[in-house]
XYZ file of C-alpha atoms in Angstrom:
763
model
C 132.662 104.558 125.897
C 134.746 106.364 123.338
C 135.983 109.948 123.669
C 137.007 111.134 120.218
C 138.202 114.645 120.897
C 137.762 117.656 123.117
C 140.000 120.620 122.291
C 139.517 124.348 122.434
C 136.427 126.404 122.548
C 133.882 124.655 120.324
C 136.679 123.567 118.006
C 135.732 119.848 118.199
C 132.831 117.795 119.477
C 133.264 115.358 122.311
C 131.565 112.070 121.411
C 130.400 109.393 123.826
C 128.058 106.435 123.691
C 125.696 104.788 126.109
C 123.148 101.983 125.626
C 119.504 102.939 125.565
C 117.398 102.231 128.623
C 120.489 102.746 130.814
C 119.537 103.157 134.464
C 119.584 106.571 136.129
C 123.036 107.350 137.484
C 124.804 105.160 134.925
C 128.307 106.422 134.212
C 128.909 107.822 130.716
C 132.262 109.619 130.813
C 134.461 111.910 132.886
C 134.079 115.412 131.424
C 136.741 116.979 133.643
C 139.378 114.559 132.386
C 138.448 115.164 128.769
C 138.631 118.952 129.248
C 141.901 118.777 131.121
C 140.362 120.191 134.308
C 140.205 119.044 137.892
C 137.008 118.648 139.851
C 137.862 121.771 141.864
C 138.313 123.816 138.687
C 135.075 122.390 137.292
C 133.210 123.465 140.424
C 134.855 126.897 140.535
C 133.932 127.582 136.918
C 130.308 126.550 137.540
C 130.222 123.924 134.819
C 126.750 123.051 133.587
C 125.038 121.231 130.721
C 122.795 122.957 128.179
C 120.656 120.553 126.078
C 120.091 121.098 122.393
C 116.448 120.254 122.792
C 114.001 120.961 125.545
C 114.915 118.038 127.779
C 118.165 117.236 129.544
C 118.904 113.494 129.744
C 122.329 113.703 131.401
C 123.706 115.173 134.591
C 127.179 116.500 135.438
C 128.715 115.903 138.846
C 130.674 119.127 139.428
C 132.787 117.592 142.158
C 134.064 114.592 140.200
C 133.397 115.678 136.621
C 131.437 112.458 135.910
C 128.732 112.565 133.254
C 125.890 110.263 134.285
C 122.435 109.361 132.997
C 119.735 111.603 134.432
C 116.716 109.893 132.855
C 116.190 106.623 131.010
C 116.092 107.008 127.229
C 114.284 104.906 124.637
C 116.194 105.104 121.394
C 113.126 104.145 119.336
C 111.090 106.896 120.978
C 113.760 109.545 120.480
C 115.040 108.679 117.012
C 112.721 106.063 115.501
C 114.501 104.209 112.717
C 117.144 106.927 112.286
C 120.696 105.883 112.840
C 122.834 107.042 114.515
C 120.681 108.305 117.376
C 122.518 111.237 118.916
C 121.685 113.299 122.000
C 123.551 116.605 121.782
C 124.328 119.125 124.510
C 126.909 121.763 125.421
C 129.197 122.056 128.426
C 129.397 125.678 129.622
C 132.173 127.016 131.813
C 132.266 130.445 133.475
C 135.199 132.771 134.247
C 136.160 132.864 131.441
C 133.075 131.948 129.516
C 133.717 128.837 127.377
C 131.517 126.333 125.613
C 132.264 122.769 124.478
C 130.025 120.642 122.317
C 129.321 117.027 123.173
C 127.078 114.292 121.812
C 126.122 110.897 123.208
C 125.176 108.113 120.827
C 122.412 105.861 122.074
C 123.306 102.322 121.115
C 120.376 100.056 120.399
C 119.524 97.128 122.628
C 117.217 94.332 121.530
C 114.222 95.459 123.511
C 111.603 94.911 120.779
C 110.479 91.698 119.102
C 109.314 91.657 115.461
C 105.559 92.105 115.240
C 103.067 91.320 112.451
C 100.245 93.816 112.127
C 97.828 90.992 111.451
C 98.035 87.765 113.360
C 96.368 85.899 110.430
C 97.339 86.463 106.818
C 94.869 85.272 104.176
C 96.147 84.546 100.673
C 93.947 83.614 97.731
C 95.926 81.629 95.155
C 94.382 80.089 92.067
C 95.031 76.452 91.492
C 96.482 77.323 88.098
C 99.381 79.130 89.645
C 102.616 77.794 88.281
C 105.381 76.564 90.523
C 107.895 79.360 91.173
C 105.174 82.004 91.429
C 105.940 84.485 94.223
C 103.455 86.037 96.569
C 104.364 89.105 98.651
C 103.781 88.659 102.340
C 102.965 91.255 104.939
C 106.154 92.460 106.660
C 106.733 92.285 110.369
C 107.718 95.483 112.173
C 110.718 95.725 114.518
C 111.588 99.248 115.783
C 115.119 98.198 116.727
C 117.970 98.992 114.349
C 121.119 97.296 113.173
C 121.520 93.675 114.102
C 118.661 94.023 116.562
C 116.235 94.726 113.717
C 114.355 92.123 111.713
C 116.839 89.853 109.991
C 115.042 86.738 108.734
C 111.693 85.070 107.994
C 110.890 81.358 108.186
C 107.763 79.313 107.668
C 106.641 76.086 109.184
C 107.013 72.905 107.208
C 104.467 72.374 104.375
C 104.290 70.714 100.984
C 103.662 73.696 98.757
C 105.643 76.765 99.757
C 108.965 78.098 100.905
C 109.924 81.660 101.896
C 112.298 83.940 100.010
C 113.891 86.972 101.768
C 114.558 90.247 99.933
C 115.888 93.634 101.052
C 114.567 97.118 100.325
C 116.637 100.202 99.495
C 116.341 101.390 103.087
C 117.790 98.109 104.330
C 114.559 96.617 105.640
C 113.862 92.960 104.779
C 110.578 91.544 103.496
C 109.387 88.032 102.629
C 107.901 86.509 99.514
C 106.088 83.202 99.483
C 107.284 80.956 96.600
C 105.073 78.168 95.263
C 106.985 74.912 95.052
C 104.351 72.666 93.481
C 101.029 73.147 91.752
C 97.937 73.454 93.868
C 94.868 71.312 93.350
C 91.743 72.792 94.872
C 89.937 69.503 94.476
C 92.581 67.737 96.588
C 93.191 70.520 99.149
C 91.137 73.724 99.158
C 93.143 75.369 101.965
C 96.735 75.313 103.104
C 97.708 76.694 106.542
C 101.129 77.226 108.074
C 102.922 79.769 110.275
C 105.512 82.421 109.435
C 108.094 83.570 111.943
C 110.088 86.847 111.826
C 113.406 86.775 113.752
C 115.719 89.654 114.645
C 119.501 89.491 115.085
C 119.679 90.288 118.794
C 121.430 88.234 121.395
C 119.334 86.441 122.369
C 117.140 86.862 119.317
C 113.487 87.834 119.517
C 110.748 86.683 117.145
C 107.153 87.238 116.137
C 104.741 84.770 114.501
C 101.639 84.998 112.295
C 99.370 82.372 110.710
C 99.189 82.182 106.896
C 95.908 80.848 105.521
C 96.049 80.039 101.751
C 92.724 79.683 99.985
C 93.007 77.747 96.688
C 90.801 79.356 93.973
C 89.500 78.092 90.774
C 91.534 78.851 87.682
C 92.054 82.464 86.681
C 94.789 82.208 84.180
C 95.707 85.934 83.811
C 97.051 88.062 86.568
C 96.924 91.866 86.631
C 99.882 93.605 85.035
C 101.044 97.108 86.174
C 102.147 99.583 83.523
C 105.252 100.189 85.648
C 106.843 98.083 88.276
C 108.333 101.217 89.924
C 106.743 104.638 90.125
C 108.946 107.532 91.211
C 107.200 110.731 92.215
C 108.071 113.842 94.235
C 105.766 115.841 96.493
C 106.272 119.206 98.148
C 106.241 118.899 101.904
C 103.702 121.694 102.254
C 101.160 119.888 100.049
C 97.731 119.881 101.684
C 95.686 116.858 102.677
C 94.074 114.883 99.785
C 96.749 115.995 97.328
C 97.163 113.388 94.524
C 100.594 111.850 94.855
C 100.475 109.432 91.944
C 98.126 107.214 89.870
C 98.981 103.567 89.331
C 97.354 101.532 86.585
C 97.163 97.803 86.003
C 95.384 95.698 83.382
C 94.037 92.136 83.308
C 93.396 90.183 80.107
C 90.681 88.178 81.728
C 87.075 89.048 81.227
C 84.251 89.570 83.624
C 84.957 89.576 87.255
C 88.362 87.999 86.662
C 89.350 91.159 84.762
C 88.078 93.628 87.345
C 91.017 95.086 89.286
C 90.956 96.437 92.828
C 93.886 98.508 94.097
C 95.130 98.502 97.676
C 98.178 99.571 99.672
C 99.969 96.547 100.959
C 100.391 96.593 104.691
C 104.163 96.641 104.874
C 104.413 99.820 106.965
C 102.097 101.364 109.519
C 103.503 104.786 108.672
C 102.525 104.350 104.992
C 98.990 103.392 105.958
C 98.739 106.526 108.148
C 100.153 108.825 105.464
C 98.680 107.604 102.154
C 95.404 106.223 100.840
C 94.475 104.745 97.428
C 91.279 104.759 95.467
C 90.526 101.052 94.971
C 88.983 101.624 91.530
C 91.090 104.427 89.982
C 94.464 103.759 91.608
C 94.848 107.396 92.738
C 97.162 107.696 95.702
C 96.376 110.691 97.934
C 97.770 112.196 101.109
C 95.977 111.464 104.337
C 98.037 114.086 106.194
C 100.646 116.756 105.316
C 104.235 115.606 104.827
C 107.223 116.896 106.734
C 110.587 116.707 105.004
C 112.376 117.147 108.311
C 110.787 113.930 109.655
C 110.743 111.611 106.603
C 112.409 112.324 103.285
C 111.400 109.200 101.322
C 108.438 106.810 101.367
C 108.200 103.375 99.648
C 104.610 102.267 99.023
C 103.736 98.711 97.941
C 100.573 98.781 95.828
C 98.667 95.591 95.090
C 96.318 95.100 92.160
C 93.918 92.180 92.598
C 91.503 90.930 89.948
C 88.110 89.406 90.559
C 89.557 85.959 90.417
C 91.944 86.645 93.312
C 95.105 87.008 91.245
C 97.265 89.939 92.235
C 100.311 91.826 91.167
C 102.455 94.382 92.935
C 104.357 97.549 92.134
C 106.364 100.031 94.136
C 105.720 103.765 94.433
C 108.749 105.733 95.649
C 107.707 109.121 97.001
C 110.451 111.712 97.371
C 109.489 114.575 99.718
C 110.805 117.908 98.452
C 111.963 120.383 101.056
C 110.113 123.693 101.338
C 111.378 126.606 103.355
C 108.707 126.192 106.005
C 110.916 126.422 109.071
C 112.288 129.703 110.279
C 115.689 129.655 111.974
C 115.759 129.341 115.750
C 118.102 131.388 117.938
C 118.920 129.318 121.029
C 120.713 131.147 123.836
C 123.027 128.788 125.690
C 124.653 131.327 128.005
C 123.993 134.981 128.741
C 125.762 137.535 130.912
C 122.853 139.863 131.679
C 124.984 142.404 133.578
C 128.256 143.724 132.232
C 130.746 146.152 133.715
C 131.115 149.353 131.741
C 134.869 148.878 132.136
C 134.776 145.603 130.216
C 137.357 145.684 127.413
C 136.464 145.067 123.768
C 135.944 141.404 122.787
C 134.381 140.536 126.136
C 131.974 137.614 125.673
C 128.398 138.599 126.524
C 126.438 135.576 125.296
C 126.766 132.242 123.501
C 124.005 131.067 121.193
C 123.225 128.585 118.429
C 121.174 129.048 115.278
C 119.203 126.026 114.044
C 117.093 125.607 110.930
C 115.346 122.263 110.380
C 115.192 122.758 106.607
C 117.927 121.490 104.298
C 120.063 122.890 101.545
C 119.773 126.625 101.008
C 116.603 126.598 103.098
C 118.622 125.429 106.077
C 121.698 127.574 105.497
C 121.599 130.539 107.911
C 123.279 133.868 108.470
C 123.281 135.876 111.682
C 123.435 139.638 112.267
C 122.676 142.374 114.800
C 120.029 144.992 114.167
C 120.840 148.649 114.859
C 124.062 150.426 115.723
C 125.327 149.077 119.022
C 128.768 148.388 120.529
C 128.504 144.637 119.966
C 129.358 142.183 117.225
C 128.830 138.513 116.443
C 131.707 136.034 116.197
C 131.356 132.643 114.511
C 132.714 129.892 116.752
C 131.682 126.789 114.828
C 128.948 125.697 112.433
C 125.799 127.504 113.587
C 127.490 128.438 116.888
C 128.135 132.079 117.706
C 129.248 134.389 120.478
C 128.123 137.943 121.146
C 131.088 140.123 122.153
C 131.679 143.816 122.790
C 133.174 145.716 119.876
C 134.230 148.882 121.697
C 134.471 150.415 125.138
C 131.205 151.009 126.961
C 129.971 154.041 128.898
C 127.082 153.587 131.297
C 126.625 157.342 131.618
C 125.635 157.484 127.946
C 123.613 154.251 127.741
C 122.579 152.312 130.859
C 121.283 149.193 129.111
C 121.108 147.690 125.656
C 118.396 145.675 123.978
C 120.528 143.627 121.619
C 118.480 141.984 118.871
C 120.041 138.987 117.118
C 118.384 138.193 113.788
C 118.964 134.906 112.002
C 117.874 134.446 108.359
C 117.987 131.455 106.061
C 118.753 131.502 102.337
C 115.421 130.118 101.204
C 113.111 131.798 98.734
C 111.423 133.613 100.243
C 113.844 133.844 103.133
C 112.568 133.256 106.660
C 114.053 134.905 109.731
C 113.737 134.905 113.478
C 114.951 137.324 116.126
C 115.919 137.088 119.761
C 116.360 140.154 121.969
C 118.898 140.111 124.791
C 118.836 142.654 127.614
C 122.343 143.681 128.693
C 122.585 146.015 131.684
C 125.802 147.912 132.372
C 127.245 147.982 135.866
C 128.592 151.368 136.939
C 132.312 152.020 137.422
C 133.500 155.095 139.261
C 134.923 156.864 136.201
C 133.365 160.307 136.681
C 134.401 162.847 139.289
C 131.773 165.137 140.828
C 131.288 168.493 139.103
C 130.389 171.704 140.902
C 127.728 173.855 139.286
C 129.985 176.873 139.871
C 133.719 177.296 140.095
C 133.323 180.089 142.637
C 130.457 180.340 145.118
C 129.883 183.799 146.578
C 127.822 184.033 149.755
C 127.011 187.032 151.910
C 126.578 187.195 155.672
C 126.004 190.070 158.019
C 128.580 190.853 160.612
C 127.656 189.766 164.104
C 125.426 187.080 162.537
C 124.699 184.423 165.190
C 126.408 181.068 164.720
C 124.520 178.361 162.833
C 122.842 180.565 160.246
C 122.608 179.110 156.723
C 124.599 181.135 154.189
C 123.750 179.085 151.092
C 124.174 175.673 149.559
C 126.874 174.053 147.463
C 125.784 171.821 144.622
C 127.772 169.182 142.766
C 126.603 166.387 140.491
C 128.150 163.038 139.552
C 127.224 161.207 136.341
C 127.867 157.809 137.929
C 125.200 155.802 139.722
C 124.615 154.367 143.180
C 127.364 154.831 145.708
C 129.671 156.130 142.978
C 127.316 159.097 142.530
C 126.783 159.857 146.212
C 128.462 163.225 146.762
C 129.814 164.362 150.142
C 131.106 167.848 150.820
C 133.955 169.025 153.019
C 136.256 171.962 153.592
C 139.823 171.638 152.341
C 142.186 172.635 155.117
C 145.337 174.403 153.932
C 148.533 172.424 154.333
C 150.413 175.458 155.611
C 149.456 178.835 157.010
C 146.572 179.900 159.180
C 143.442 177.839 159.615
C 141.352 180.865 160.663
C 139.286 181.054 157.486
C 138.340 177.385 157.700
C 137.131 177.952 161.277
C 134.593 180.572 160.247
C 132.174 178.270 158.377
C 131.157 174.629 158.170
C 129.760 172.568 155.274
C 127.138 169.865 155.767
C 128.608 166.699 154.259
C 125.331 165.453 152.768
C 123.394 168.571 151.724
C 126.266 170.985 151.070
C 124.639 173.656 153.268
C 127.145 176.302 154.410
C 126.715 177.691 157.954
C 128.749 180.176 159.978
C 130.423 178.856 163.082
C 130.667 182.190 164.919
C 129.812 185.872 164.532
C 132.317 187.854 162.462
C 133.408 191.472 162.724
C 133.480 193.217 159.354
C 136.149 195.582 160.613
C 138.452 192.597 161.235
C 137.327 190.157 158.526
C 135.572 191.906 155.621
C 135.764 188.771 153.428
C 137.491 185.422 153.230
C 137.866 182.455 150.896
C 138.049 178.731 151.565
C 138.364 175.726 149.286
C 135.581 173.146 149.320
C 135.727 169.592 148.027
C 133.013 167.312 146.670
C 133.965 163.610 146.764
C 131.919 160.621 145.567
C 131.511 157.285 147.321
C 133.493 155.246 144.810
C 136.540 153.159 145.550
C 138.846 154.917 145.151
C 136.773 158.112 145.487
C 137.014 160.889 142.927
C 136.674 164.547 143.886
C 136.478 168.107 142.629
C 137.181 171.452 144.266
C 135.620 174.887 144.166
C 136.219 178.209 145.880
C 133.792 179.467 148.512
C 133.984 183.236 148.877
C 132.151 184.717 151.868
C 131.579 188.465 151.989
C 130.775 189.987 155.383
C 128.124 192.713 155.102
C 128.956 195.717 157.279
C 126.597 196.734 160.065
C 126.627 200.139 161.749
C 128.110 198.860 164.967
C 130.832 201.514 165.395
C 130.223 205.121 166.424
C 132.492 207.870 165.070
C 135.734 208.292 167.026
C 137.194 211.781 167.527
C 140.844 212.216 166.747
C 140.892 215.978 167.223
C 140.107 217.361 169.621
C 141.124 214.423 171.769
C 138.072 212.815 173.331
C 139.731 212.611 176.786
C 140.196 216.382 177.070
C 137.373 218.364 178.598
C 137.528 221.075 175.971
C 140.034 222.027 173.281
C 141.216 225.655 173.374
C 141.486 227.709 170.213
C 142.565 231.371 169.840
C 140.883 233.671 167.403
C 142.056 237.269 166.947
C 139.322 239.871 167.081
C 140.400 241.112 163.693
C 139.568 237.662 162.153
C 137.431 238.113 159.043
C 134.486 235.951 157.952
C 135.636 232.437 156.960
C 138.584 232.440 159.313
C 139.659 228.828 160.123
C 139.305 228.383 163.812
C 139.876 224.605 164.089
C 139.192 221.334 162.359
C 137.301 218.525 163.974
C 138.769 215.220 162.823
C 136.885 211.911 163.340
C 137.010 208.418 161.908
C 134.471 205.563 161.731
C 135.638 201.924 161.676
C 132.605 200.895 159.603
C 132.542 200.935 155.819
C 130.451 202.452 153.095
C 127.504 204.532 154.140
C 128.041 203.525 157.744
C 131.396 205.364 157.631
C 130.249 208.495 155.833
C 130.541 211.290 158.428
C 128.835 214.673 158.573
C 129.550 217.534 160.928
C 127.179 220.112 162.340
C 127.230 222.747 165.035
C 125.037 221.461 167.810
C 125.471 224.332 170.287
C 127.437 227.591 170.508
C 127.700 230.634 172.798
C 127.145 232.874 169.803
C 125.146 230.724 167.297
C 125.703 233.100 164.439
C 129.414 233.646 164.891
C 130.701 230.195 163.793
C 129.841 227.552 161.240
C 131.047 223.943 160.625
C 131.807 222.358 157.234
C 129.299 219.516 156.628
C 131.903 217.091 155.304
C 135.237 218.709 156.194
C 134.628 219.323 159.890
C 136.328 222.764 159.602
C 135.148 225.302 162.149
C 135.209 228.782 160.617
C 133.857 232.171 161.509
C 130.508 232.821 159.905
C 131.060 236.605 160.081
C 133.734 239.037 161.181
C 134.442 239.130 164.906
C 133.294 242.339 166.618
C 134.021 243.992 169.907
C 130.584 243.070 171.122
C 131.320 239.350 170.943
C 132.246 237.711 174.231
C 135.888 236.961 174.808
C 135.147 233.309 175.502
C 133.086 231.064 173.193
C 132.085 227.459 173.745
C 131.221 225.270 170.695
C 129.750 221.700 170.628
C 130.234 219.970 167.253
C 128.097 216.866 166.487
C 129.743 214.162 164.286
C 127.196 211.681 162.826
C 127.489 208.742 160.416
C 124.835 207.692 157.886
C 124.088 204.231 159.202
C 120.656 202.934 160.129
C 120.232 203.848 162.882
C 122.935 206.545 162.809
C 125.617 206.777 165.471
C 127.260 210.023 166.633
C 129.903 211.674 168.809
C 130.397 215.256 170.044
C 133.462 217.456 170.254
C 133.692 220.477 172.579
C 135.796 223.474 171.563
C 136.697 226.463 173.775
C 137.476 229.524 171.649
C 139.106 232.641 173.028
C 138.715 235.960 171.190
C 141.959 237.885 171.879
C 143.420 241.211 170.860
C 146.895 239.874 171.401
C 148.104 236.304 171.821
C 149.845 237.260 175.090
C 146.464 237.292 176.767
C 145.625 233.876 175.441
C 146.446 231.908 178.555
C 144.535 234.217 180.837
C 141.450 234.114 178.725
C 141.465 230.394 178.108
C 141.268 229.704 181.816
C 137.702 231.088 182.157
C 134.629 230.015 180.350
C 131.958 232.710 180.581
C 129.256 230.197 179.798
C 130.156 227.967 182.694
C 129.045 230.487 185.364
C 132.189 229.904 187.476
C 134.917 232.366 188.439
C 138.560 231.549 187.551
C 140.927 230.575 190.274
C 143.787 233.085 190.171
C 146.324 230.915 191.966
C 145.886 228.019 189.582
C 146.044 230.296 186.528
C 149.195 231.989 187.728
C 150.800 228.629 188.440
C 149.913 227.367 184.938
C 151.217 230.533 183.345
C 154.484 230.197 185.235
C 154.937 226.595 184.036
C 154.211 227.525 180.464
C 156.630 230.460 180.445
C 159.374 228.341 182.046
C 158.887 225.581 179.531
C 158.928 228.034 176.672
C 162.130 229.647 177.883
C 163.885 226.282 178.227
C 162.875 225.137 174.779
C 163.881 228.512 173.243
C 167.248 228.454 174.975
C 168.006 224.917 173.828
C 166.968 225.754 170.301
C 169.129 228.928 170.158
C 172.093 227.055 171.583
C 171.695 224.366 168.924
C 171.546 227.009 166.197
C 174.675 228.725 167.468
C 176.602 225.462 167.636
C 175.504 224.561 164.131
C 176.521 227.963 162.792
C 179.906 227.817 164.487
C 180.602 224.412 163.067
C 179.615 225.527 159.588
C 181.832 228.630 159.749
C 184.814 226.577 160.786
C 184.454 224.201 157.862
C 183.743 226.719 155.140
C 185.761 229.837 155.700
C 185.711 230.757 152.094
C 181.900 230.843 152.118
C 180.396 234.293 152.153
C 178.812 235.641 155.228
C 175.514 234.091 155.753
C 172.389 236.303 155.634
C 170.364 236.778 158.772
C 168.405 233.793 159.641
C 164.766 233.800 158.697
C 162.100 232.427 160.934
C 162.652 228.738 161.364
C 159.551 226.628 161.154
C 159.516 222.951 161.850
C 156.694 220.786 160.839
C 155.512 218.496 163.514
C 154.420 215.943 160.870
C 151.122 214.185 160.422
C 148.566 214.472 163.125
C 148.838 211.637 165.660
C 145.985 210.562 167.881
C 146.207 207.845 170.530
C 149.209 206.381 168.810
C 147.262 205.714 165.581
C 148.695 207.350 162.462
C 145.996 208.953 160.339
C 147.015 209.498 156.748
C 144.965 209.436 153.623
C 143.113 206.248 154.595
C 139.743 206.001 156.300
C 137.642 209.048 156.990
C 140.534 211.439 158.004
C 141.296 214.045 155.346
C 144.831 214.635 154.022
C 147.455 215.578 156.616
C 146.402 218.255 159.052
C 149.656 219.944 160.049
C 150.852 222.543 162.558
C 154.193 224.404 162.606
C 156.199 225.750 165.536
C 157.999 228.949 164.502
C 160.569 231.046 166.312
C 161.402 234.447 164.915
C 164.694 236.189 165.417
C 163.313 239.650 164.937
C 160.493 239.526 167.399
C 160.882 241.068 170.736
C 158.403 238.749 172.284
C 159.151 235.409 173.776
C 156.048 233.359 173.106
C 154.646 230.635 170.852
C 152.989 231.848 167.744
C 150.047 229.696 166.535
C 149.775 229.973 162.811
C 146.859 228.936 160.602
C 146.915 225.294 159.723
C 148.289 224.134 156.419
C 145.292 223.390 154.288
C 145.262 220.790 151.595
């Protein structure tokens, strides 16, 4: 067993030999050793054999690397007379994908003996034949080759003949019978002896036939061919009965001795099956179509025999001309049917061979890909190719490729064949999910019960399988409050947003959270979007009175009897914690002692006299002002005002103590006690104020003596500032109008010691 070379990927061919008819399991070679691999590496790389033909005659032990015979082989059956007889295959290795060519030569064993087609050979020789005349004998057939083929002929002892061995151009030997002495029919009409064909095997094998020579009367002229060698050529696609050649021979004899019959000498069974000859005309025709790929040359021995039994021979050499009748074959030896989209350029996808049984230009092939695809073909060795990627792949653009490999020969006309390979791309998580919107705005009503669906998030991922499975979640802030994230939840699978608890618009009118969509890849990719939830206001807050204070039974207001129409009596101030239409307030006079005396501003809440006050009007008036919002249904509140009509403000306290509409009489003791407290308080405040003014003036005079005498002080008014109710400052926000102000004024020229209530400062 000879290993010539194994190096690189398809760079050389590993050559081995094994005798034909070797038993199953017979050792041929150790592939692992020749490839420089261990048995473990051979097993890990899933080494396997790929035959060139349809049948695999050898087997590879992946554990030991031994190449053994899988099935007995008959060299004569596989290769006939061709030499050498080679069985070719490829050794394929995975991870990385590699291919190595190998061929095993079947050495011939002497398993066939020479065999004569006819066990009895009859020769008719005229008695006038001269010594030295040669007679062609039928050849024995031995399918073995080399030394095991037919090597020699011998004949049994006789008085008239010996055998002479000659060799054809193809190396096959044939025998001629040589006449040693003249025949005499009258002495011996028949001569019989045996011929033995022997091969060169060890031990040699032989075959025997009986030669029967019939001695004929004298026919002194033998047929003569016009040519001893005819050379013709025939196209391999020639149909049956095509004339190959015409041989002619002549005989100088007359009568039956000059009549010639042509025949094909039985020196080859294949010739007899392929050609036939017209015995009268000498036309040689085809019995079946020729195939250049099987046999390129035929040698036909034609015999011309006259009526007297004399014969002559010539050779017809038929050269079969190749025709481009075989299309190339694309033979896939290894294919990776699934390929990662992340595979880099030059990744091997498949290994294949291109074979054309024709020769010359008809057998010379080229290989190409049809269509624009990210693959290319690389030549590895003669007629051996690999299909590799030419650029990066993207499964999201193309999920699978039908790669068509077309092989064409250079014949005229050219023949071609195609093979289509299906390559599917495996997904890689290279695409992050994408939200359909950057900002999702959802609306919920305040006081909405927990668990209500607010909407649905939607994100898509261009990947496939688990890499495209999107799950949703809220993104909790790293710092700061987590309140917003506790208001809603997101279903991980569907992206449905639900509220976790009822919300109060007045506390949380809107909020934003960040949501994330992550795929199921490893590692996962994600995207973020903003979820903005707007709380829709509901009319769940009634108006709240700031003035008059809701805890007081009735607010007292003084109106002089000389007040004209439109005189500002008071202003009802209210706020509503709702928003929009639910916070729009309107005021109306619900009830009054004198319905026609007062009116209320619809939007301002100002209580004014509707006409001039007269003497006939009662000194005490009671007003109920209704404050209503515009919600559905509307909510309201009422304010009660007690108005005293006075001629002089000194009577104000006496008149405020009795409400004529109440039907009750005032309690004198309580009124006097209240009046006493008020007067005492007023005196104390006035005294402290005057003392402060005197101290301030004295200090100023001491510091600025040069300053001119100051003019008499004017009434000093001090603004109490913005209206305050229940500790809540009401400015320009909400439903309270711009600052409603009062002033406390003390006059130096008045002889009275009382508070003076001035008209409010209007905006």
